[in-house]
Short mmCIF file of C-alpha atoms in Angstrom, two decimals:
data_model
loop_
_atom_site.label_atom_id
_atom_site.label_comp_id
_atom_site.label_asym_id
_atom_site.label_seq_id
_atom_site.Cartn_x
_atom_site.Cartn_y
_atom_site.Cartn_z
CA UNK A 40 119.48 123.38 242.23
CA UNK A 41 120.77 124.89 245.29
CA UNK A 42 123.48 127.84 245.09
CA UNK A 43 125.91 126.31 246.69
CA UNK A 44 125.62 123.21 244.25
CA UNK A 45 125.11 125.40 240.86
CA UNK A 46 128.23 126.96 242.45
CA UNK A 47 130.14 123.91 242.60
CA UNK A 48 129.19 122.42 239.03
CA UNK A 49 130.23 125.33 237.33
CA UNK A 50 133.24 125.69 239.09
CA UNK A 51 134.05 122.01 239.08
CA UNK A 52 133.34 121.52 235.39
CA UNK A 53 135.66 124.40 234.43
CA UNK A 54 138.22 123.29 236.55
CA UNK A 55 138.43 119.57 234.94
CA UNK A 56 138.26 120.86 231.34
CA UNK A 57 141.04 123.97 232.54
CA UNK A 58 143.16 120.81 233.64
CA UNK A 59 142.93 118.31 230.89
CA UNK A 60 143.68 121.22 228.68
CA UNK A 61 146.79 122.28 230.30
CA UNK A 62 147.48 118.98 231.65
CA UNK A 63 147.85 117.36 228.09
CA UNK A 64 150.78 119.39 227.56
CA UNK A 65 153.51 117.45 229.62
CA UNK A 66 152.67 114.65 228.23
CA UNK A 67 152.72 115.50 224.63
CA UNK A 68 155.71 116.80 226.13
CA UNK A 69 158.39 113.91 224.08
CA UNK A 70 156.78 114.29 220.90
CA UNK A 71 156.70 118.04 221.08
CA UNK A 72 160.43 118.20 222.11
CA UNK A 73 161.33 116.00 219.35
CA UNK A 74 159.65 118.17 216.79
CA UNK A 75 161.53 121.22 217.98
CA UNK A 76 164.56 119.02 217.81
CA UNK A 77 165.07 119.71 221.58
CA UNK A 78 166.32 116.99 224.46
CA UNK A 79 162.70 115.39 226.21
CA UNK A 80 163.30 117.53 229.49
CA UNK A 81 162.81 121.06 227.89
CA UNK A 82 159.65 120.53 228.40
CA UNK A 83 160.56 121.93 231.84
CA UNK A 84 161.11 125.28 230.22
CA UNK A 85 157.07 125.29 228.66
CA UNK A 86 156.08 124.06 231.87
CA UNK A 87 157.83 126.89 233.84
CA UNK A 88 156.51 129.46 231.26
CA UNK A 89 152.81 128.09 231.80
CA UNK A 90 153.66 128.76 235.30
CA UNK A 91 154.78 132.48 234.53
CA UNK A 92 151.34 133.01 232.67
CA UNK A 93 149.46 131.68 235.97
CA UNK A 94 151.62 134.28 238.22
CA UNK A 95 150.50 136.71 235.53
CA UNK A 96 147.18 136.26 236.16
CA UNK A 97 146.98 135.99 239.73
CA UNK A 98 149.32 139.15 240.31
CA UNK A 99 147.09 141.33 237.76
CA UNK A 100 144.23 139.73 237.45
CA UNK A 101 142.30 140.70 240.56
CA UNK A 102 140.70 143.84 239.07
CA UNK A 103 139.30 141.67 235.75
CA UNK A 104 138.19 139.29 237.94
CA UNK A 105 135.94 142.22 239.80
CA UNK A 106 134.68 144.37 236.67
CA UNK A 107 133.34 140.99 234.69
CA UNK A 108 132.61 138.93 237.25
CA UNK A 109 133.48 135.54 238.51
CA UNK A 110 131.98 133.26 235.23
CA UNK A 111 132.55 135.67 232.82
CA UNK A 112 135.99 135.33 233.83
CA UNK A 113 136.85 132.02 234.04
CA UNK A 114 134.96 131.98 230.00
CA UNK A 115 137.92 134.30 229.35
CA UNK A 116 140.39 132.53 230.44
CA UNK A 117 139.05 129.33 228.52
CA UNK A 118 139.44 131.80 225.64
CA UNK A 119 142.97 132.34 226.56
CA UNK A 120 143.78 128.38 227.25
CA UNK A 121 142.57 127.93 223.73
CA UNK A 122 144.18 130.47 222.10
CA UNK A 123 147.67 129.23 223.92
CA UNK A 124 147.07 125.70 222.40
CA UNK A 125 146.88 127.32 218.79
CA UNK A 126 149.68 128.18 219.28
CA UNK A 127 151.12 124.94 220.49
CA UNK A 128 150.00 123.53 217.70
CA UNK A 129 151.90 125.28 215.40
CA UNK A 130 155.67 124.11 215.21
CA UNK A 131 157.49 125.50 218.60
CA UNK A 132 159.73 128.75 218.48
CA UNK A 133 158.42 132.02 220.27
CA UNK A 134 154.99 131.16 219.05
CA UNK A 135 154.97 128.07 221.23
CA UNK A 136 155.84 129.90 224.33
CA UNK A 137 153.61 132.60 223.41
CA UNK A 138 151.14 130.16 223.76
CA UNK A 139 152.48 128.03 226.99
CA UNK A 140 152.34 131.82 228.79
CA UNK A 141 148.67 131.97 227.49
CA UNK A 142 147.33 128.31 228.67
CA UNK A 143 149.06 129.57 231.90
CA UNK A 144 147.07 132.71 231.58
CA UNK A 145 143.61 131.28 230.83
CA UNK A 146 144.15 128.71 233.85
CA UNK A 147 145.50 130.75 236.63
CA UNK A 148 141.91 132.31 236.82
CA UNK A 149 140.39 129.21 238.15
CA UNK A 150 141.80 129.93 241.67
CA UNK A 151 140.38 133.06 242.44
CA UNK A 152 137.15 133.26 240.47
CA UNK A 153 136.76 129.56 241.76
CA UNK A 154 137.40 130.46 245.67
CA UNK A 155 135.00 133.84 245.26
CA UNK A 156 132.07 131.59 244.38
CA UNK A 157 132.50 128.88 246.43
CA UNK A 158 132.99 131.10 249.76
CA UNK A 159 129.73 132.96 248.89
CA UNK A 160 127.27 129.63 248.09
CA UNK A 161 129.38 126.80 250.28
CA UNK A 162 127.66 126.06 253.82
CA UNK A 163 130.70 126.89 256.46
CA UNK A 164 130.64 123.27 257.87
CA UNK A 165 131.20 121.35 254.70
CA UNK A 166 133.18 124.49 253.34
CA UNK A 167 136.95 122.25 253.21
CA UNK A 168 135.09 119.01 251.38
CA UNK A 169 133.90 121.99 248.85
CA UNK A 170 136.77 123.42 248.34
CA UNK A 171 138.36 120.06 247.94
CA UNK A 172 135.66 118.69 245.43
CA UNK A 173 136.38 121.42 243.38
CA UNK A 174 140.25 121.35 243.63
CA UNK A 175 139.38 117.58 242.66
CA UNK A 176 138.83 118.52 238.84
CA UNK A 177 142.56 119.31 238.68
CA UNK A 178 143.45 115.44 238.88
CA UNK A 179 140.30 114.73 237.36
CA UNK A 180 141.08 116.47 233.96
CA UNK A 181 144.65 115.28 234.74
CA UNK A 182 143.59 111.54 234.43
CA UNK A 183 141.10 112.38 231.22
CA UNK A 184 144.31 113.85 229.65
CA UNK A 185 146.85 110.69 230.88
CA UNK A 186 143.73 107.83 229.25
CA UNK A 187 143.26 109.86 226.31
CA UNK A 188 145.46 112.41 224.86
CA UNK A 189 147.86 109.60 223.93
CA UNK A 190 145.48 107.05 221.85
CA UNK A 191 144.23 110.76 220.51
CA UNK A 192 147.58 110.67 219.27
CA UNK A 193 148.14 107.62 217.94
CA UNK A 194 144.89 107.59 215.83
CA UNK A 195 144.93 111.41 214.83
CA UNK A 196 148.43 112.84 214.46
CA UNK A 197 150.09 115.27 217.29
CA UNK A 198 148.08 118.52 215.40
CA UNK A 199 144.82 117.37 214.74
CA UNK A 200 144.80 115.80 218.93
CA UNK A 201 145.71 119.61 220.05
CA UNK A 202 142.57 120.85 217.79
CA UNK A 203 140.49 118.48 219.52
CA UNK A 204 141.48 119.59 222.80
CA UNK A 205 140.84 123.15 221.61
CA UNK A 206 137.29 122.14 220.94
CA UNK A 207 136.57 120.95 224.18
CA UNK A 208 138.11 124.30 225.57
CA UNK A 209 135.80 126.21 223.05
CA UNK A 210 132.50 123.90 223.73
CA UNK A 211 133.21 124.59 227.74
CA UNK A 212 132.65 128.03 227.39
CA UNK A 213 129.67 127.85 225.77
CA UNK A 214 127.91 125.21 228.44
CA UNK A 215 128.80 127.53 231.49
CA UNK A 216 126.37 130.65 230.00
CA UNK A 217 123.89 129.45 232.14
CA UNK A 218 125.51 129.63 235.45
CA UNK A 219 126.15 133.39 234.80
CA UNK A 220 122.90 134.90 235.94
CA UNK A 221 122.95 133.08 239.15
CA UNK A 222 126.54 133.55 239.89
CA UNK A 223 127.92 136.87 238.44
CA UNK A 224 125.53 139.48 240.68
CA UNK A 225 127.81 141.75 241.86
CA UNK A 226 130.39 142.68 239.13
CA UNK A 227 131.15 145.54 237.57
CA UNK A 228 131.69 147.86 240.43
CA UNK A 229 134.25 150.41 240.16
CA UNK A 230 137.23 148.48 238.15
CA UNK A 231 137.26 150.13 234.82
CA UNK A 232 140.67 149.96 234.47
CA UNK A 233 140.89 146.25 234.89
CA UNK A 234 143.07 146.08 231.04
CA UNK A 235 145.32 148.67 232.20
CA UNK A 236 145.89 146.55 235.59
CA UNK A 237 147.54 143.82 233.68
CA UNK A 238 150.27 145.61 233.25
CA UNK A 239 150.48 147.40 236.34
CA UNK A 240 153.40 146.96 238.71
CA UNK A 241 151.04 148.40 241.52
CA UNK A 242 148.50 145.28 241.14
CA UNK A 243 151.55 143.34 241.97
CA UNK A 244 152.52 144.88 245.28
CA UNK A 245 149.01 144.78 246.32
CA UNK A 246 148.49 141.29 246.16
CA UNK A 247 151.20 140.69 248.38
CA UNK A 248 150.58 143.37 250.50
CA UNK A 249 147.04 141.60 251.43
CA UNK A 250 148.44 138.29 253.04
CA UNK A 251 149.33 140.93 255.85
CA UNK A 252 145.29 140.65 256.53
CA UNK A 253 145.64 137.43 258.79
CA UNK A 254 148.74 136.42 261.08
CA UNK A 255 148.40 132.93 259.72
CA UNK A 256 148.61 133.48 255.90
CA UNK A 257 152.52 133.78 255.24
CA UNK A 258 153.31 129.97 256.52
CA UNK A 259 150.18 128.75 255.22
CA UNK A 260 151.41 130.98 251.73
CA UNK A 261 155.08 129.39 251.97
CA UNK A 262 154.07 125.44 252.85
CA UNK A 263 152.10 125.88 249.83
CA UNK A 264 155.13 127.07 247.33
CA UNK A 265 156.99 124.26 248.67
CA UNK A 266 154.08 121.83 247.63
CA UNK A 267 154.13 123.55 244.43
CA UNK A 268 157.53 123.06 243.62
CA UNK A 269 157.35 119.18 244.29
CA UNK A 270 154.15 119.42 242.43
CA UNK A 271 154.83 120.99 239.58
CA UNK A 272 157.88 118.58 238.82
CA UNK A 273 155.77 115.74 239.14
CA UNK A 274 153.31 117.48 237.09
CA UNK A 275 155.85 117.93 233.93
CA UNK A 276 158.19 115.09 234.50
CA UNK A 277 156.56 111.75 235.31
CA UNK A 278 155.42 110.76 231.68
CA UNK A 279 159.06 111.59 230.61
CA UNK A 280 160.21 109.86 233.66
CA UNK A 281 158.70 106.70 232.66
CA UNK A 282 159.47 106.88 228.99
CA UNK A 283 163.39 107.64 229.05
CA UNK A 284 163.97 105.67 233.03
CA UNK A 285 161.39 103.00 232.28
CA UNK A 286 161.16 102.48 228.79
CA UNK A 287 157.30 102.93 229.01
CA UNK A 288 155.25 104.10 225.45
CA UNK A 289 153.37 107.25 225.17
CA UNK A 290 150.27 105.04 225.79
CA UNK A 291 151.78 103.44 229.23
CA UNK A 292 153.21 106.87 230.90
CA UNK A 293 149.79 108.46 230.10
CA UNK A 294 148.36 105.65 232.21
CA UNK A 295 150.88 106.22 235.25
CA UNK A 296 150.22 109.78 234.93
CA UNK A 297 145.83 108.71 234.91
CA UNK A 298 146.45 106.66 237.83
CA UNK A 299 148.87 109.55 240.03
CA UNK A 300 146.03 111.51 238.95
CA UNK A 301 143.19 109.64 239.93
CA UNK A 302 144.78 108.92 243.23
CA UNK A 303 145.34 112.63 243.41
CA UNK A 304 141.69 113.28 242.75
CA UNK A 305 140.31 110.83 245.81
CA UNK A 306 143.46 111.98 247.88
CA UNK A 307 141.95 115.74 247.62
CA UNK A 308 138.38 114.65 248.86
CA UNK A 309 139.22 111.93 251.56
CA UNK A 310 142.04 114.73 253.31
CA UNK A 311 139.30 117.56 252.86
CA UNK A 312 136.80 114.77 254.81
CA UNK A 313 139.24 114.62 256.98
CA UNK A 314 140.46 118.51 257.92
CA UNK A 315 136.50 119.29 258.42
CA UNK A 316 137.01 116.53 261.06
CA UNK A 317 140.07 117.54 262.84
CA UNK A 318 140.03 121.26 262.43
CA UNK A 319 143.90 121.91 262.08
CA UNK A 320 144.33 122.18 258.78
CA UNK A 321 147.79 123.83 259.13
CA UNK A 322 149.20 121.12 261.23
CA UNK A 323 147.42 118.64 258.94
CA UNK A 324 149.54 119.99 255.81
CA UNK A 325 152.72 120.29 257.88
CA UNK A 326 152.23 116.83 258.33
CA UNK A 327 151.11 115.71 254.88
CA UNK A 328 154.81 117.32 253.52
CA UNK A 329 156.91 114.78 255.24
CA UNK A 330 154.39 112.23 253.83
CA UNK A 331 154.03 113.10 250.31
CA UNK A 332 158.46 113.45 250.77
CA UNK A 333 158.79 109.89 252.01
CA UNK A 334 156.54 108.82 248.73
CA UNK A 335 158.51 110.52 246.11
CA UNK A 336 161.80 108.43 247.75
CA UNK A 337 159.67 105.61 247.37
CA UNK A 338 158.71 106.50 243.53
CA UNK A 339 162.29 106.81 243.05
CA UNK A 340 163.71 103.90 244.59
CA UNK A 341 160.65 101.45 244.08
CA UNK A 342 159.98 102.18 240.65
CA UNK A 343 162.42 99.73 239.15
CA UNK A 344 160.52 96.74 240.52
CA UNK A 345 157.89 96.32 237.89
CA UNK A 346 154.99 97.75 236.36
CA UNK A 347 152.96 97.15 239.38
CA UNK A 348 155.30 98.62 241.60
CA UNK A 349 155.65 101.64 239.41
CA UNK A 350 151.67 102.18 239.41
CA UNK A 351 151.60 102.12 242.94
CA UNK A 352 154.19 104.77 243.92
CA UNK A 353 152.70 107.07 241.48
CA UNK A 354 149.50 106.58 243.44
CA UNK A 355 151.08 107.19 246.35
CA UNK A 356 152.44 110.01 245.22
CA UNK A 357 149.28 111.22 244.15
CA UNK A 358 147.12 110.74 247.03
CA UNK A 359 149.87 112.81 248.92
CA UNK A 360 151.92 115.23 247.09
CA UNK A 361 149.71 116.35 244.77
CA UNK A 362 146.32 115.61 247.48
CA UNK A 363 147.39 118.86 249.33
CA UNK A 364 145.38 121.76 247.71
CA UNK A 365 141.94 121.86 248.05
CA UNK A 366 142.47 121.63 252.38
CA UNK A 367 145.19 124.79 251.67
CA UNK A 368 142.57 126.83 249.57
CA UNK A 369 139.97 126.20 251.88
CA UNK A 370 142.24 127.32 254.73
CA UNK A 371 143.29 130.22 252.89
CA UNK A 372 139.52 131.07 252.40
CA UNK A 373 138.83 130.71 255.97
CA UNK A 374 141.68 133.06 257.71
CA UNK A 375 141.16 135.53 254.86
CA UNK A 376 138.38 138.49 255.08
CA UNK A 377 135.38 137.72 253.14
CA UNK A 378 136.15 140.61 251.29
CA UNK A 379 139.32 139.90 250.52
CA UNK A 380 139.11 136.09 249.44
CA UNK A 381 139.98 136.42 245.77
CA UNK A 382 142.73 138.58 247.02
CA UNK A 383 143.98 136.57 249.04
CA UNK A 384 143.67 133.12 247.22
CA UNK A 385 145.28 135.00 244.41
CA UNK A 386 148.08 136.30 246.41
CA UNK A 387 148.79 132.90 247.58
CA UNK A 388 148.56 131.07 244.73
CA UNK A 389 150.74 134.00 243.39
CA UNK A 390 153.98 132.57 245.28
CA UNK A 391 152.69 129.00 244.89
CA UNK A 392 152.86 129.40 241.43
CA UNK A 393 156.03 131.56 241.21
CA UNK A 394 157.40 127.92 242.61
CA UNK A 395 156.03 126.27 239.82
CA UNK A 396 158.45 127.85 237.46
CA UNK A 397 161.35 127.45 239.75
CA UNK A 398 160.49 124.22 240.37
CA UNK A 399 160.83 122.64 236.75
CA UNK A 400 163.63 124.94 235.97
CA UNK A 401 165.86 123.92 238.49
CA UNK A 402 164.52 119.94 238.12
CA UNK A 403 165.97 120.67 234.37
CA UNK A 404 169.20 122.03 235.56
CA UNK A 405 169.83 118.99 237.95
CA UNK A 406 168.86 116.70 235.11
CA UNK A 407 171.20 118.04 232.52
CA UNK A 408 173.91 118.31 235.58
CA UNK A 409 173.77 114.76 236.89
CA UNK A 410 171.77 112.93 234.02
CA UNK A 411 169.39 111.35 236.87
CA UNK A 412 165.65 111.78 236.91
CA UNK A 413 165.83 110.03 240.03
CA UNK A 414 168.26 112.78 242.20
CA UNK A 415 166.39 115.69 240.93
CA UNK A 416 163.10 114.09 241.88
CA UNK A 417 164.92 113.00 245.71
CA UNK A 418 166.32 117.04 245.75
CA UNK A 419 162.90 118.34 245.23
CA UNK A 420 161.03 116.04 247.84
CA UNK A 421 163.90 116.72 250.47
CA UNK A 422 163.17 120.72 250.38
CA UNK A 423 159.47 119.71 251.20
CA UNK A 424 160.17 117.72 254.12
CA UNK A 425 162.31 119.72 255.27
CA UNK A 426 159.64 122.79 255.19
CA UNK A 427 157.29 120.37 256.54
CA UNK A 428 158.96 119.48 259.44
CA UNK A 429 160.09 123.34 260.22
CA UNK A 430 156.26 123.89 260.10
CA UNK A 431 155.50 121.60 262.25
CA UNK A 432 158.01 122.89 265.20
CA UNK A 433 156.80 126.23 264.30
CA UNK A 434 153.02 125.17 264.85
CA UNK A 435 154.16 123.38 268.01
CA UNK A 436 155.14 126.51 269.20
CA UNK A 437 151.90 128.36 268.88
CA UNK A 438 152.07 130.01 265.42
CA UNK A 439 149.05 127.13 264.39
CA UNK A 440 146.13 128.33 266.88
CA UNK A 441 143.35 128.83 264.97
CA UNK A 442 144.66 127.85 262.18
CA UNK A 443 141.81 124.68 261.66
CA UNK A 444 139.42 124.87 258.99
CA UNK A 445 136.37 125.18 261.18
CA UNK A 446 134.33 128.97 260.75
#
């Protein structure tokens, strides 16, 4: 098998199990508020705490990521995303968000481990529809979890689904050995201290000091927390969405969620196709935010019309909203010093992320202040077109050059 292929299986693979792990979480999220007696959207407040494990990971993570190399880490953080999901499975208190802040953890390695071997193996020309293949698994596991975490449900009880899950997790690990050898060369040098950096405020202020290393990164790092804000609401609310605004089962919102997903998952491939083509990756995105905006209005306002109607907004919104990241971590890839990818990508995702708690967290408040689904879900598109369009005037003035996702 070539590198750059053994490269992208291992990543890929990881990246889909990472994703139906995490992913199943939202939507168990009814059942799992109703056992800790709480209202259906504090699930928001898991969902922003996965989110705070991610930030963990990218902000502190860096130095791990160097002294075990880029397999062996994403095996620990499969470790971690199981460990969190123990703990999910036990009733919710502080053990439960224990373990949300672990799966978020175990899956915020994915990003930079992910990016450092695919910018070694991919070929430079086809490096976006990489990037994007890989960033594919995300829906991909997300549409696994919406088809079957809910008949897992029905048929086994909430614990004994969450034990399967963790199975999967633990069997993953296991099945990406192989790829080691091939694809973990270079670690070990210099980071000793990697344990200690976890908990080092320093490791923080150095991954943001490194988007300094191109002129491009800080709009392409803020377009991306505005995606992840709209994202991550999507993300956490839509199976709730459709149960308490549509009167949908378990079964049913796990299917809207499989088809957002799915949608999500061709949406990431078919706009990585298409930035390779273009080469303006930046304007392409600014673009894509008014977009994914106008199909989040349409969710919102079409989604009373029927089933049908319902299933194709949320592909919509899939194909668009949550179709963005695999052209963004390619670009980020590009402009970045080879060197410095993981960095970089980590740094990013860093802010991205930091939007994925505020994101959820403020959807929550609007809910509990207005008792609409609907408003917070029109609030949270509106800030992304607005960003959208801002980017686009700034691109127009000359901020975008060289900003395509040609090398």
């Amino acid at each position: 098998m070539p590198l750059w292929a053994s490269a992208l299986v291992a990543t890929l693979f990881v990246q889909t199990v990472s994703s139906f792990a995490s992913l199943a979480i939202p939507l168990l999220g009814p059942p799992l508020m109703a056992r800790a007696g709480l209202a259906p959207e504090s699930i928001g407040l898991v969902s922003a705490l996965t989110s705070a494990g991610i930030c963990w990971c990218l902000a502190c993570g860096g130095p791990m990521l160097s002294h075990h190399g880029p397999v062996r880490t994403l095996q620990i953080g499969l470790a971690c995303l199981a460990l969190g999901l123990f703990a999910l499975s036990q009733p919710l208190g502080l053990l439960g968000l224990f373990g949300a802040l672990a799966v978020g953890f175990g899956t915020g390695h994915n990003t930079p481990a992910g990016s450092q071997i695919l910018v070694r193996a991919a070929p430079p020309r086809h490096r976006t529809l990489i990037f994007s293949i890989k960033q594919a698994g995300v829906p991909l596991g997300g549409a696994l979890a919406g088809l079957l975490v809910a008949p897992m449900v029905l048929a086994q009880g909430l614990s004994a689904a969450l034990w399967t899950i963790i199975g999967v997790v633990l069997l993953t690990i296991l099945l990406v050995q192989p790829f080691r050898q091939r694809l973990d060369g270079d670690r070990g040098a210099g980071q000793q201290g990697w344990a200690r950096a976890l908990l080092s405020p320093a490791a923080l202020a150095r991954s943001v000091r490194v988007l300094r290393a191109h002129p491009t990164l800080p709009l392409l790092t803020a377009l991306g927390v505005s995606f992840s804000v709209l994202q991550s609401c999507l993300m956490a609310f839509t199976a709730t969405y459709a149960i308490t605004r549509h009167g949908a089962s378990l079964a049913e919102a796990g299917r809207i969620v499989a088809v957002m997903q799915l949608s999500s998952m061709v949406g990431r491939i078919a706009l990585g196709w298409l930035a390779d083509r273009t080469g303006h990756a930046l304007r392409h995105l600014a673009l894509q935010a008014v977009a994914s905006a106008l199909a989040v209005a349409l969710l919102v306002a079409g989604g009373d019309r029927g089933p049908l109607a319902l299933y194709g907004c949320a592909a919509l919104v899939g194909f668009t909203a949550i179709g963005w990241n695999g052209v963004h971590m390619a670009e980020l890839a590009r402009v970045a010093p080879q060197s410095q990818v993981s960095n970089v990508t980590s740094a990013a995702s860093l802010f991205g992320f930091g939007g994925s708690i505020c994101g959820p967290l403020a959807f929550t408040l609007l809910v509990n202040w207005s008792g609409s689904y609907g408003l917070a879900f029109i609030v949270m598109a509106v800030q992304l077109a607005g960003f959208g369009l801002v980017s686009a005037a700034v691109l127009g003035r000359g901020t975008g050059k060289g900003g395509g996702s040609h090398s």
